[in-house]
Structures are given as C-alpha cells and as structure tokens.
Short mmCIF file of C-alpha atoms and ligand atoms in Angstrom, two decimals:
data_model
loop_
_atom_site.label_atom_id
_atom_site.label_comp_id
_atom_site.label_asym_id
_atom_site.label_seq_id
_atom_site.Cartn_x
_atom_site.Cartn_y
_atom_site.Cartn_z
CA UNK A 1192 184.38 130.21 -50.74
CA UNK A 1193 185.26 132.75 -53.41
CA UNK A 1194 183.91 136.20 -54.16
CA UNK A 1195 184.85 138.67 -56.66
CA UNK A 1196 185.67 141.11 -53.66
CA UNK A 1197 189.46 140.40 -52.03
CA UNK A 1198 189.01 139.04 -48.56
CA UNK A 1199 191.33 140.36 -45.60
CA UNK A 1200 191.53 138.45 -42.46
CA UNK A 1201 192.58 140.69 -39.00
CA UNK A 1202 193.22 138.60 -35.53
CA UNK A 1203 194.76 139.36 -32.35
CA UNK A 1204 196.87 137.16 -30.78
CA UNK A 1205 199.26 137.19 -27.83
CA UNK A 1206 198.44 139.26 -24.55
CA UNK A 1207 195.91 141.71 -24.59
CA UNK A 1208 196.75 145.37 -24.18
CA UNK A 1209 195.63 148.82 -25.34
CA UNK A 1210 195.25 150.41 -28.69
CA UNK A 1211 194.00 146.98 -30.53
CA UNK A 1212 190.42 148.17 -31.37
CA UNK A 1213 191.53 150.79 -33.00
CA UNK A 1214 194.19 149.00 -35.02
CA UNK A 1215 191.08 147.00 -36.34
CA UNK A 1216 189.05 150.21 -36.31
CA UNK A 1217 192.08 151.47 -38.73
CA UNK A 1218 192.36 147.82 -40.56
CA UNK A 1219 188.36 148.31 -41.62
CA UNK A 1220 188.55 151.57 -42.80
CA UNK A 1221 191.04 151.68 -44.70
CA UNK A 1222 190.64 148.34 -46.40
CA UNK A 1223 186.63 148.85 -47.32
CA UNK A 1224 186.39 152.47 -47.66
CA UNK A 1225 189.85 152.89 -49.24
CA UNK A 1226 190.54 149.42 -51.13
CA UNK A 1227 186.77 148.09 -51.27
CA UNK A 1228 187.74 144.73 -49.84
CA UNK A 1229 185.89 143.00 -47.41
CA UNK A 1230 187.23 142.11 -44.16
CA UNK A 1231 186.56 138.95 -41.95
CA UNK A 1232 187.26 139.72 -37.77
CA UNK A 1233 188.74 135.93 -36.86
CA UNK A 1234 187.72 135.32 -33.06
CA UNK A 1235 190.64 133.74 -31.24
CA UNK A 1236 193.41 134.07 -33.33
CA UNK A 1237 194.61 130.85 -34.71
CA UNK A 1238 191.79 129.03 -32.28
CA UNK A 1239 189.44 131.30 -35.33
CA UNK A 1240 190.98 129.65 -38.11
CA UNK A 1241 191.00 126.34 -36.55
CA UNK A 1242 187.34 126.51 -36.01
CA UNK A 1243 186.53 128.77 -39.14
CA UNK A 1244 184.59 131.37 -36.34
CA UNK A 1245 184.98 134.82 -38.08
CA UNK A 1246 182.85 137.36 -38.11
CA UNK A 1247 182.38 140.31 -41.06
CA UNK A 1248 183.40 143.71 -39.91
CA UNK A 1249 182.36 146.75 -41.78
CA UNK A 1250 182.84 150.24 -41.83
CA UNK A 1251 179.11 150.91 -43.11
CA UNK A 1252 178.54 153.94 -40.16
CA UNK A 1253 181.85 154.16 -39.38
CA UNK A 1254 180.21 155.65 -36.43
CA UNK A 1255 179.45 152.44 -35.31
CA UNK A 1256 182.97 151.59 -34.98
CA UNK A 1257 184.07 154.88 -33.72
CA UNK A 1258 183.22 152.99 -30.37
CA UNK A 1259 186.61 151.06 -30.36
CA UNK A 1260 188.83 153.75 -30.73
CA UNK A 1261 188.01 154.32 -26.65
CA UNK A 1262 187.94 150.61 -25.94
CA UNK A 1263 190.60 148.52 -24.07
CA UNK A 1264 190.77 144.77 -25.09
CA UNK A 1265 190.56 143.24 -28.07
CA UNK A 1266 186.50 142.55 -29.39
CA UNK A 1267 188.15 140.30 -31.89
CA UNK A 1268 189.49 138.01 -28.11
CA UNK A 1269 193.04 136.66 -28.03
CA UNK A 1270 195.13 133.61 -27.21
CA UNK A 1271 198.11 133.31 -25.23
CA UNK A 1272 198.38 129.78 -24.74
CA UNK A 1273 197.48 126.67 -26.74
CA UNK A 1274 199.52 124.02 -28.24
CA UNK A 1275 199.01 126.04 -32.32
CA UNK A 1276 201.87 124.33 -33.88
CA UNK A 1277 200.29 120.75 -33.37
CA UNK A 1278 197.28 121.31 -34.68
CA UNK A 1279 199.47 123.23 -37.91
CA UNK A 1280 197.94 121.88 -40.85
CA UNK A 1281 193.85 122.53 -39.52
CA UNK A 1282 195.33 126.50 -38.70
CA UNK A 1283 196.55 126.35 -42.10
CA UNK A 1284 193.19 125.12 -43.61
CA UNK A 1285 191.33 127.67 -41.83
CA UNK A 1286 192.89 130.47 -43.96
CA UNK A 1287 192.12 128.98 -47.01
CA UNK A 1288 188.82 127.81 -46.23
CA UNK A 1289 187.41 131.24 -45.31
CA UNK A 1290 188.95 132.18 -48.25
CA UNK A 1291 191.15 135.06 -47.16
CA UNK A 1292 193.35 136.59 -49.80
CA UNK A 1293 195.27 137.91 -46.76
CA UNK A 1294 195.68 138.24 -43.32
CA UNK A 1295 197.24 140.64 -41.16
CA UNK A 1296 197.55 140.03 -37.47
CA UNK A 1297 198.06 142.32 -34.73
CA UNK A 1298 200.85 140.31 -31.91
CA UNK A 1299 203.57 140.13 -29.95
CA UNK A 1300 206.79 138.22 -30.31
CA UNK A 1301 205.82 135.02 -29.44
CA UNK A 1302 202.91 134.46 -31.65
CA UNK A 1303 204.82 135.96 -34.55
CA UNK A 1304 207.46 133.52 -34.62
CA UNK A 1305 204.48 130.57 -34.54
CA UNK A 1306 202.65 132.49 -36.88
CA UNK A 1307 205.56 133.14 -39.44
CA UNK A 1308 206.19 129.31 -39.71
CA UNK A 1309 202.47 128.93 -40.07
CA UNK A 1310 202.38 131.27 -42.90
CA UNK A 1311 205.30 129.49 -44.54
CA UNK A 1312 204.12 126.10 -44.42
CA UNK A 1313 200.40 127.41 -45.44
CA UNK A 1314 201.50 129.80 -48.24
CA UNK A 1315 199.42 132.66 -46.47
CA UNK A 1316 199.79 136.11 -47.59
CA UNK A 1317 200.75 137.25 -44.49
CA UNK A 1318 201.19 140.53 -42.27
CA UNK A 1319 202.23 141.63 -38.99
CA UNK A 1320 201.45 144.37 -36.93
CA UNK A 1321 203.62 144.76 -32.93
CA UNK A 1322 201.34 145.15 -29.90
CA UNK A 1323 202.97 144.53 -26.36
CA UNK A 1324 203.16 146.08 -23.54
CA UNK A 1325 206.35 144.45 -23.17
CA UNK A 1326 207.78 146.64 -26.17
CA UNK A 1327 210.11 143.86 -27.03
CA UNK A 1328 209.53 143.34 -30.48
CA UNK A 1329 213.03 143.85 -32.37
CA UNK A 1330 213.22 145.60 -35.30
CA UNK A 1331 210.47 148.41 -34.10
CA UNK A 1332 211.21 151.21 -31.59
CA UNK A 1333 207.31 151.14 -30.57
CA UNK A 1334 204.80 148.21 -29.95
CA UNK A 1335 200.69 149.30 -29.81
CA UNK A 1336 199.93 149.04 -25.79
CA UNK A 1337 203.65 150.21 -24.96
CA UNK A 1338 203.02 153.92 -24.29
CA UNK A 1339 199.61 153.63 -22.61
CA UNK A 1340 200.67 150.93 -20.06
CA UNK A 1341 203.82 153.52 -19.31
CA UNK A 1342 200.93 155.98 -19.07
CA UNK A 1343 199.23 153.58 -16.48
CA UNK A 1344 202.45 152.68 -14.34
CA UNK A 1345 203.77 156.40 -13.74
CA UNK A 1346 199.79 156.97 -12.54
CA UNK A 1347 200.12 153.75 -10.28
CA UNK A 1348 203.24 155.38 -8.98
CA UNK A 1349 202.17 158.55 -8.43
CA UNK A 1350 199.79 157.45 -6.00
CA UNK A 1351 201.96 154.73 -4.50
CA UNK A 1352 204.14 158.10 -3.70
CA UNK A 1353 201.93 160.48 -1.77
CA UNK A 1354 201.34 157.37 0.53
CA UNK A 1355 205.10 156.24 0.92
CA UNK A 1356 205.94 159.96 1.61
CA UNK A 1357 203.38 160.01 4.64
CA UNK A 1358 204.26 157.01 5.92
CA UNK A 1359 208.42 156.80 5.38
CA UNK A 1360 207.71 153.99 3.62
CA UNK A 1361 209.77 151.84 1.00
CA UNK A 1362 207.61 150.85 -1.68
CA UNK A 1363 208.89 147.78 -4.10
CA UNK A 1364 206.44 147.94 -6.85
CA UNK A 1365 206.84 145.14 -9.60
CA UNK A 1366 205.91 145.70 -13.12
CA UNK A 1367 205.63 143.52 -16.16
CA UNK A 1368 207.42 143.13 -19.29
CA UNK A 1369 208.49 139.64 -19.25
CA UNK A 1370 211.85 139.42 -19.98
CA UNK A 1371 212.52 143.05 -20.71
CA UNK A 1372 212.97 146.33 -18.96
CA UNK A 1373 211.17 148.74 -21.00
CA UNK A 1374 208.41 149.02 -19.50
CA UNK A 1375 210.01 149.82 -15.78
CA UNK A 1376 212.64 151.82 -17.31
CA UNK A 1377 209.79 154.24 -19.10
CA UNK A 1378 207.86 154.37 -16.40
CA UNK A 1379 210.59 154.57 -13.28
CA UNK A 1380 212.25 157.24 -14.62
CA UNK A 1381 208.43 159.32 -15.68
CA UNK A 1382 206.89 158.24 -12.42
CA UNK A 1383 210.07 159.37 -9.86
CA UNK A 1384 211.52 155.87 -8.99
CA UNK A 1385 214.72 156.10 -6.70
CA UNK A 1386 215.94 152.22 -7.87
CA UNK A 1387 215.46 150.69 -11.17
CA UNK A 1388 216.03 146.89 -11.72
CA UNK A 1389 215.65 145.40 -14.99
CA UNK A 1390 216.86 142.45 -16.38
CA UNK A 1391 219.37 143.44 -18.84
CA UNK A 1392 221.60 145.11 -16.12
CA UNK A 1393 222.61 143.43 -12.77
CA UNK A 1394 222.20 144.53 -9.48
CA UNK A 1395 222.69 143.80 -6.23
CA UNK A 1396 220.87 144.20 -2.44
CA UNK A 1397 223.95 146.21 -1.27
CA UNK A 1398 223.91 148.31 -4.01
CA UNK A 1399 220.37 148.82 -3.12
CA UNK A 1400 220.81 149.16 0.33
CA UNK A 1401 223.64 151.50 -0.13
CA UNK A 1402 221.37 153.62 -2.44
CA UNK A 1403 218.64 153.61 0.22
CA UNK A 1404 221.22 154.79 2.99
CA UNK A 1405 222.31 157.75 0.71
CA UNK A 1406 219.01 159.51 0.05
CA UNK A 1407 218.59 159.65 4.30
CA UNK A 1408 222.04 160.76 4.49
CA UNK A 1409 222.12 163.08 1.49
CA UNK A 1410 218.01 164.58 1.61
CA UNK A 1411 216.76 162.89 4.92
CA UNK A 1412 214.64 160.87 2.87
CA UNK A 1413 212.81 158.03 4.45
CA UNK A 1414 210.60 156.78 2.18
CA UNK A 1415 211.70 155.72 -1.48
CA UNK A 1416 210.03 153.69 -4.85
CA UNK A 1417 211.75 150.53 -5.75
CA UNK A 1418 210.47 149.68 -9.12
CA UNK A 1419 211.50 146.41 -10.53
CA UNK A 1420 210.68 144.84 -13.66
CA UNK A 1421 209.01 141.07 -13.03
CA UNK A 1422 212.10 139.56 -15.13
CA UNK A 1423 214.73 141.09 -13.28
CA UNK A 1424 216.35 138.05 -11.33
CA UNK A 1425 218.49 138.52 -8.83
CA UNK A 1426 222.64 138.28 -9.26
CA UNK A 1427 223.27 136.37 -6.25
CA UNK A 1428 223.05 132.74 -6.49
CA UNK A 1429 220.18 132.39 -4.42
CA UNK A 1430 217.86 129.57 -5.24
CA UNK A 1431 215.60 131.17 -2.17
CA UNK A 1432 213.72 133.80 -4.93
CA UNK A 1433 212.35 130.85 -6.31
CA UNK A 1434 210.17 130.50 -2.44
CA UNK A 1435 208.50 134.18 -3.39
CA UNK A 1436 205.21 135.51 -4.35
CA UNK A 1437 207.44 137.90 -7.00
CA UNK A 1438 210.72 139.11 -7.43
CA UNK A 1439 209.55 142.44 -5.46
CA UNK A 1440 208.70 139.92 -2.67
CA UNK A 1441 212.03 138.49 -2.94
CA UNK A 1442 213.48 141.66 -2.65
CA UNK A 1443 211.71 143.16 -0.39
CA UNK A 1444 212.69 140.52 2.04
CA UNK A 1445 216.41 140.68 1.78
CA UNK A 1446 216.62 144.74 1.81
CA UNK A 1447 214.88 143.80 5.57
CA UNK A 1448 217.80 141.38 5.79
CA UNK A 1449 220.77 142.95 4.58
CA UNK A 1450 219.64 146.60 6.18
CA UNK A 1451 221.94 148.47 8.63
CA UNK A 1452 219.08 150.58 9.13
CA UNK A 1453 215.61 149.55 10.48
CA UNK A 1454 213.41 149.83 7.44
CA UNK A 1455 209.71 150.00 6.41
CA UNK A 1456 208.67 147.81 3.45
CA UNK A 1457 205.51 147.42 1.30
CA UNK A 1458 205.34 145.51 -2.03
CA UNK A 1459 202.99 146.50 -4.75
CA UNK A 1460 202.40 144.26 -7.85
CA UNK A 1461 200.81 146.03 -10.27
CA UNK A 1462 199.70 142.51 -12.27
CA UNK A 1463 196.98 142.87 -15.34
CA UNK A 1464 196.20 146.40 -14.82
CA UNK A 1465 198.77 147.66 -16.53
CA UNK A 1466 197.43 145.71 -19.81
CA UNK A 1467 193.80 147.67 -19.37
CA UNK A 1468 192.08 150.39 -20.15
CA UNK A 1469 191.69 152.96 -23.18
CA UNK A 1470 194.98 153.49 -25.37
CA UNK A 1471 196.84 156.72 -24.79
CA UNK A 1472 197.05 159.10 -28.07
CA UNK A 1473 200.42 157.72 -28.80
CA UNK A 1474 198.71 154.17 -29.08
CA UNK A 1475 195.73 155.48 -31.30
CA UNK A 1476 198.30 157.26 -33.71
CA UNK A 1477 200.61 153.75 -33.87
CA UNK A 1478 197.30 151.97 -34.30
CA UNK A 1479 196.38 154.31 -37.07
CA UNK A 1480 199.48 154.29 -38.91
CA UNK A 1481 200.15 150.87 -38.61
CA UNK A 1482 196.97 149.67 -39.50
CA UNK A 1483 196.93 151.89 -42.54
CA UNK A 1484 200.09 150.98 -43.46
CA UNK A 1485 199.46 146.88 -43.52
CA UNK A 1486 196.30 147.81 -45.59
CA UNK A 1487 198.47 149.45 -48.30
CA UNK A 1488 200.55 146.48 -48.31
CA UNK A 1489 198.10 144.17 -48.80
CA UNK A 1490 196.63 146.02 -51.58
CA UNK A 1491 199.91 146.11 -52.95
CA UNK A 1492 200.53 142.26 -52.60
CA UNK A 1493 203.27 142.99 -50.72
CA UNK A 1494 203.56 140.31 -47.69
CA UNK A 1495 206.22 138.75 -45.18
CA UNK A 1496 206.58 142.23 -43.59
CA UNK A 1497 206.11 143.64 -40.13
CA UNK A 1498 204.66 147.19 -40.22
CA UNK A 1499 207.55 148.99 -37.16
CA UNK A 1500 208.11 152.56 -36.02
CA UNK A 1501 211.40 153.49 -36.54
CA UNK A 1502 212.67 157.37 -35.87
CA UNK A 1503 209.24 158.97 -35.76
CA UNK A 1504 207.75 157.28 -39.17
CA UNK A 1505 206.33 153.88 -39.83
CA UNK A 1506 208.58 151.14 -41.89
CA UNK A 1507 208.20 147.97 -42.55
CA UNK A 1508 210.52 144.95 -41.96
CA UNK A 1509 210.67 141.52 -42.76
CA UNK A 1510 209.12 139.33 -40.07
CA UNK A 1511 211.77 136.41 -40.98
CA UNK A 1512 214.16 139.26 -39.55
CA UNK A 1513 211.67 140.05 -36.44
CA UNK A 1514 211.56 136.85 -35.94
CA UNK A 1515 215.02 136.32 -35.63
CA UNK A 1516 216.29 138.86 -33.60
CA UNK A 1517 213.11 138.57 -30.86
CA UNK A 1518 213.04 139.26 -28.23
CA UNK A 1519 214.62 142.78 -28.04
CA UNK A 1520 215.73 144.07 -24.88
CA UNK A 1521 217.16 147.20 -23.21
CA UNK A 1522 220.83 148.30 -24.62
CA UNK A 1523 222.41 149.05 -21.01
CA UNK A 1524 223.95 152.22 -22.94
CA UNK A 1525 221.09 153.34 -24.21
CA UNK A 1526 220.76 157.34 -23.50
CA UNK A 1527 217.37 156.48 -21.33
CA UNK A 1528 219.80 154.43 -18.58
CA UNK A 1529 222.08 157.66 -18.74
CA UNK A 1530 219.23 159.50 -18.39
CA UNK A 1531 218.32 157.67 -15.21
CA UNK A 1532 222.03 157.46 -13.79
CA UNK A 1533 222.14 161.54 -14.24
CA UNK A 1534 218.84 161.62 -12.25
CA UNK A 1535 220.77 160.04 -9.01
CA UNK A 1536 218.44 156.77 -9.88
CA UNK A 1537 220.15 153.07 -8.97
CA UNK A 1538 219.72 151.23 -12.12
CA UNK A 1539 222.47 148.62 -11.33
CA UNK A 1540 226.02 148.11 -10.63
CA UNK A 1541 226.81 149.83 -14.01
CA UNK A 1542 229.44 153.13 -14.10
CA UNK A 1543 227.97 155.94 -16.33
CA UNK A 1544 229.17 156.08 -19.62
CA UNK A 1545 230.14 159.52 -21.04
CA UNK A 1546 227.54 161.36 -23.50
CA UNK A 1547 227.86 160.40 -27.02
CA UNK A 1548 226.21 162.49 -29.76
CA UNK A 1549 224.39 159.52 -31.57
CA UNK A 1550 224.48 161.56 -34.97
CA UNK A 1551 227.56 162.71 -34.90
CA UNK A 1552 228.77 159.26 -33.69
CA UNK A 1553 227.97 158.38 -37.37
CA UNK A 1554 230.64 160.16 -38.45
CA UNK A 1555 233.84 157.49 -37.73
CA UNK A 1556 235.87 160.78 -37.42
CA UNK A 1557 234.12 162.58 -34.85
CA UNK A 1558 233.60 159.51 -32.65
CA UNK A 1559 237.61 158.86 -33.40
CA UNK A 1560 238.53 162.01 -31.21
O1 F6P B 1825 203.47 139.87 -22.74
C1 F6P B 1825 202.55 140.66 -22.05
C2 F6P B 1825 202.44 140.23 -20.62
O2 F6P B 1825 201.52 141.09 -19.98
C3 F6P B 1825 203.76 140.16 -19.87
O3 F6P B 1825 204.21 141.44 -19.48
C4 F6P B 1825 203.39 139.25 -18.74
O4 F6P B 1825 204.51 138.57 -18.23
C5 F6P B 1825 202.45 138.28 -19.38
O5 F6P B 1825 201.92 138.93 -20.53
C6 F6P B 1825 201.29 137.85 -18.50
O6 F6P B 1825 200.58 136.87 -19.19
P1 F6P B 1825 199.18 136.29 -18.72
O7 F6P B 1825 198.13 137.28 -19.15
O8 F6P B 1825 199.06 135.01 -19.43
O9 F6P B 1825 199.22 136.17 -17.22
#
C-alpha cells in the first residue's frame, strides 16, 4: 500500500485518561494542514495493527474535530491488557502493511517499554507521546491526563469535606496512581488532606493515629481527610491487608483498632472517575504542544524520541532512556513533601529536611556552606 503522500499512524494505548482527543486533534492538524501527510487513526492500539483496523482522520473542517478538544476518552479506544509481545511479528506486520511511514503513539509506561521493543524488532519509525494519570513516566515532569485527574480529586475532596465536617467524620479516601504518589500528593495537599500516604515514603497507624489525636488536641478537630494513594502498602508486616477491599479499607480498619480515642470512619474509593471527563487547560496545552512537537519530528525523520515537559517547555528524550528509568516515582525530598510537612500534613515517618535553593544548589559552593 504506497502513496505518494507520507502516511502517519496515531494510537492510544495504556489506560484511558483526559486530554487524548485533543493530542490527536493536535496530531491531525498539524500533520495535514502543516506537513500535508495523511494520517491513519489505528483502533486499539497494537490490537489495530494486528488486525489492520484504522481509520483516516482528517482535518478537512477542522470544525469537525474541534469536538474532541472537550471530549474525555480516547475515540481512537485503548488497550490495557493483552498478551502484544506474543503475537510480535503480526503487530509488526501491521505497520508495514498499512503502510505507515511513521507512527506516533500516545501511552503510558507500560506500553512504551512493549512498544519500544516492538519498534526495534519491526524497524518502525517510531514516536512517543506520555499520557497517565499516574504521572510516572521518567524523564518528563508532566504526563497528558495528570493535571485534570488532580483537578478531579481536589473536587472529590472538596465535597467529601463539607460532609466529614458535619458529621466529625474521618474520611480515608483512596486514589490511584499505581505504584506512585503523584497523584495523592497533588491532589492532598490542593484539596486540604490532613494525612498523606504514598508509596515512596513509609508510614505507620501510630503515626496516623498520633496525627489524628493532635488536630483534636491542638484545633478540636473531629473530623479529618485521609488520602492514600492505592499503592501505598502498609510498613507493618501484616499479611491481613491482603483480606481488604483497598488499602483505605485496610486502613481504615486498624486506625478503629489501634485508636485511644473512639473514632468515626468512612472510606471513599474514588476508582475510574478520576480517569474521566474533559481535560483541564493544562492537559489541552500538553496535548497541543506535544502533539505538535511529535509532528515536527516526524517530518524531520527524527524517531526513537519521547516528546516530555521539562521546566515549562517541551523536549524530547530518547524512549530507550524512558524506558529504562520507568517507572518514576516521588523523590521523598522533593519541595512538594516539604511543602506538605510545612502545612502540618502527615506524609510519613519522615523528619523535614531544611529548604534548599534548587538553583543556587547548582552552584557546589553555595550548597558547600
Ligand atoms: O495507569 C492508570 C490507572 O488508572 C492506574 O492508576 C490504575 O491502577 C489502573 O490504571 C487501573 O487500570 P484498569 O482500568 O485496568 O482497572
């Protein structure tokens, strides 16, 4: 299947989550109206390319498409499952059967790490774009989906507070974001959480307790948010966690346990909620810049790179690199748990570190002193 016209190939793969439409929505109109290539939507991912189902997408009217920069989703559909790597060589095919002269797909870190070998083994010209709500890709500061999920947590929280506050109730609300923090650090310290667990710092049900105890002595607080990332396992050697719903179930249970004083409990799992709805500005603008950046490379026949957002601009990286340092998680000295820690919020059994200057830490004198 060859035409005069370069072919580009755009899939989603990996969890669904805001701001994807209009990464395609960017993707089209930038590689037709800019680059006058034409650009083949594969449905499913790499489950697309094994079946060859594509579908043309123009930006003929971009009016017509001006639909997806409000939509959640993906219209392109996603995989998250699926055994890819054993059915390699058919994947591979697929590329070169619709003819694609390059394909740039929008995905988290665990498709990109199947996806990079696939490219390897197929000789694809091959781009990446991050989208997770997760926001663990390494290598990129910002993942599309990130900031609108954050957006849809400290919402969820707001209204899990007015009804805490008239009941004195402790709220345990669970978030997602695998085996990161990110997303329940963002969105605990933006939505007025009193505890923070994530899984890159350990805590521990005393500490909670003791943290729980404190705001009744200290503001006569009864009611409090306990928001806790779904990855953030418990310390204690307690094979029992395993018996709950969720780790906010788990939880939940043993602050009841370990109490000295008589508490009221609700648990709140916020589950695929936070992965819907329209992207935030923040998402359309990554979308937009990262879509228009991939484009450029591709017209440049420059491949192997992630498009990332590194201190307020876009870069690109190499994806054997991504790949390689995936998954990226919370640096427990990052200024954002400092933040927290000078906000009176629990984040862990971790002493506050002293403020360092990040710049001026650069300079090997000044951090010398
Ligand atoms: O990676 C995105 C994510 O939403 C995680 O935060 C979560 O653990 C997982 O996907 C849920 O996956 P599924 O949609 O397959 O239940």
């Amino acid at each position: 299947m060859s035409t005069s016209r370069k072919r580009l190939g755009v899939f989603t793969s990996g969890g669904d989550c805001p701001g994807l439409n209009t990464a395609i929505r960017a993707i089209v109109a930038h590689a037709t109206l800019s680059y006058g290539w034409e650009v083949l939507g594969i449905l499913h991912a790499t489950q697309g390319l094994m079946e060859r189902k594509a579908i043309p997408l123009n930006a003929e009217g971009l009016g017509g498409m001006d639909v997806l920069l409000n939509m959640g989703g993906t219209i392109l559909g996603a995989i998250n499952k699926g055994d890819t790597l054993g059915h390699a060589d058919e994947v591979i095919a697929g590329y070169h059967e619709l003819g694609l002269d390059a394909l740039i797909a929008i995905c988290g870190d665990g498709s990109l790490k199947i996806l990079h070998q696939l490219a390897q083994k197929g000789n694809w010209n091959f781009l990446a774009i991050p989208k997770t709500i997760d926001n663990d890709v390494a290598l990129t500061d910002r993942a599309i989906g990130f900031d609108t999920a954050v957006n849809t947590v400290v919402e969820a929280l707001s209204r899990i507070t007015s009804t805490a506050a008239s009941h004195d109730r402790v709220f345990v609300v669970e978030v997602m974001g695998r085996t990161a923090g990110h997303l329940a650090l963002y969105s605990g310290i933006a939505g007025g959480a009193d505890i923070i667990l994530i899984p890159e710092i350990p805590y521990s049900i005393e500490g909670i307790c003791q943290h729980l105890q404190k705001l009744r002595d200290r503001w006569g607080r009864k009611f409090a948010l306990i928001v806790v990332a779904e990855g953030a396992k418990p310390l204690e050697q307690d094979a029992n966690h395993c018996h709950h719903a969720s780790i906010a179930h788990y939880i939940a249970d043993k602050i009841v346990q370990h109490s000295p004083i008589p508490i009221e409990l609700r648990v709140s799992v916020l589950g695929h909620i936070q992965r819907g709805g329209a992207p935030m500005a923040m998402d359309r603008l990554l979308a937009a810049g990262m879509g228009n950046t991939a484009v450029d490379l591709a017209a440049q026949g420059t491949f192997g790179r992630m498009v990332a957002w590194q201190a307020g601009q876009v870069v690109t990286v190499p994806i054997a690199e991504v790949v390689a340092k995936c998954p990226r998680h919370v640096d427990p000295d990052s200024f954002l748990i400092r933040t927290a820690q000078g906000l009176g919020i629990y984040v862990g059994d971790k002493p506050m570190l002293p403020y360092v200057d990040p710049i001026l830490c650069r300079n090997e004198v000044i951090c010398a002193i």
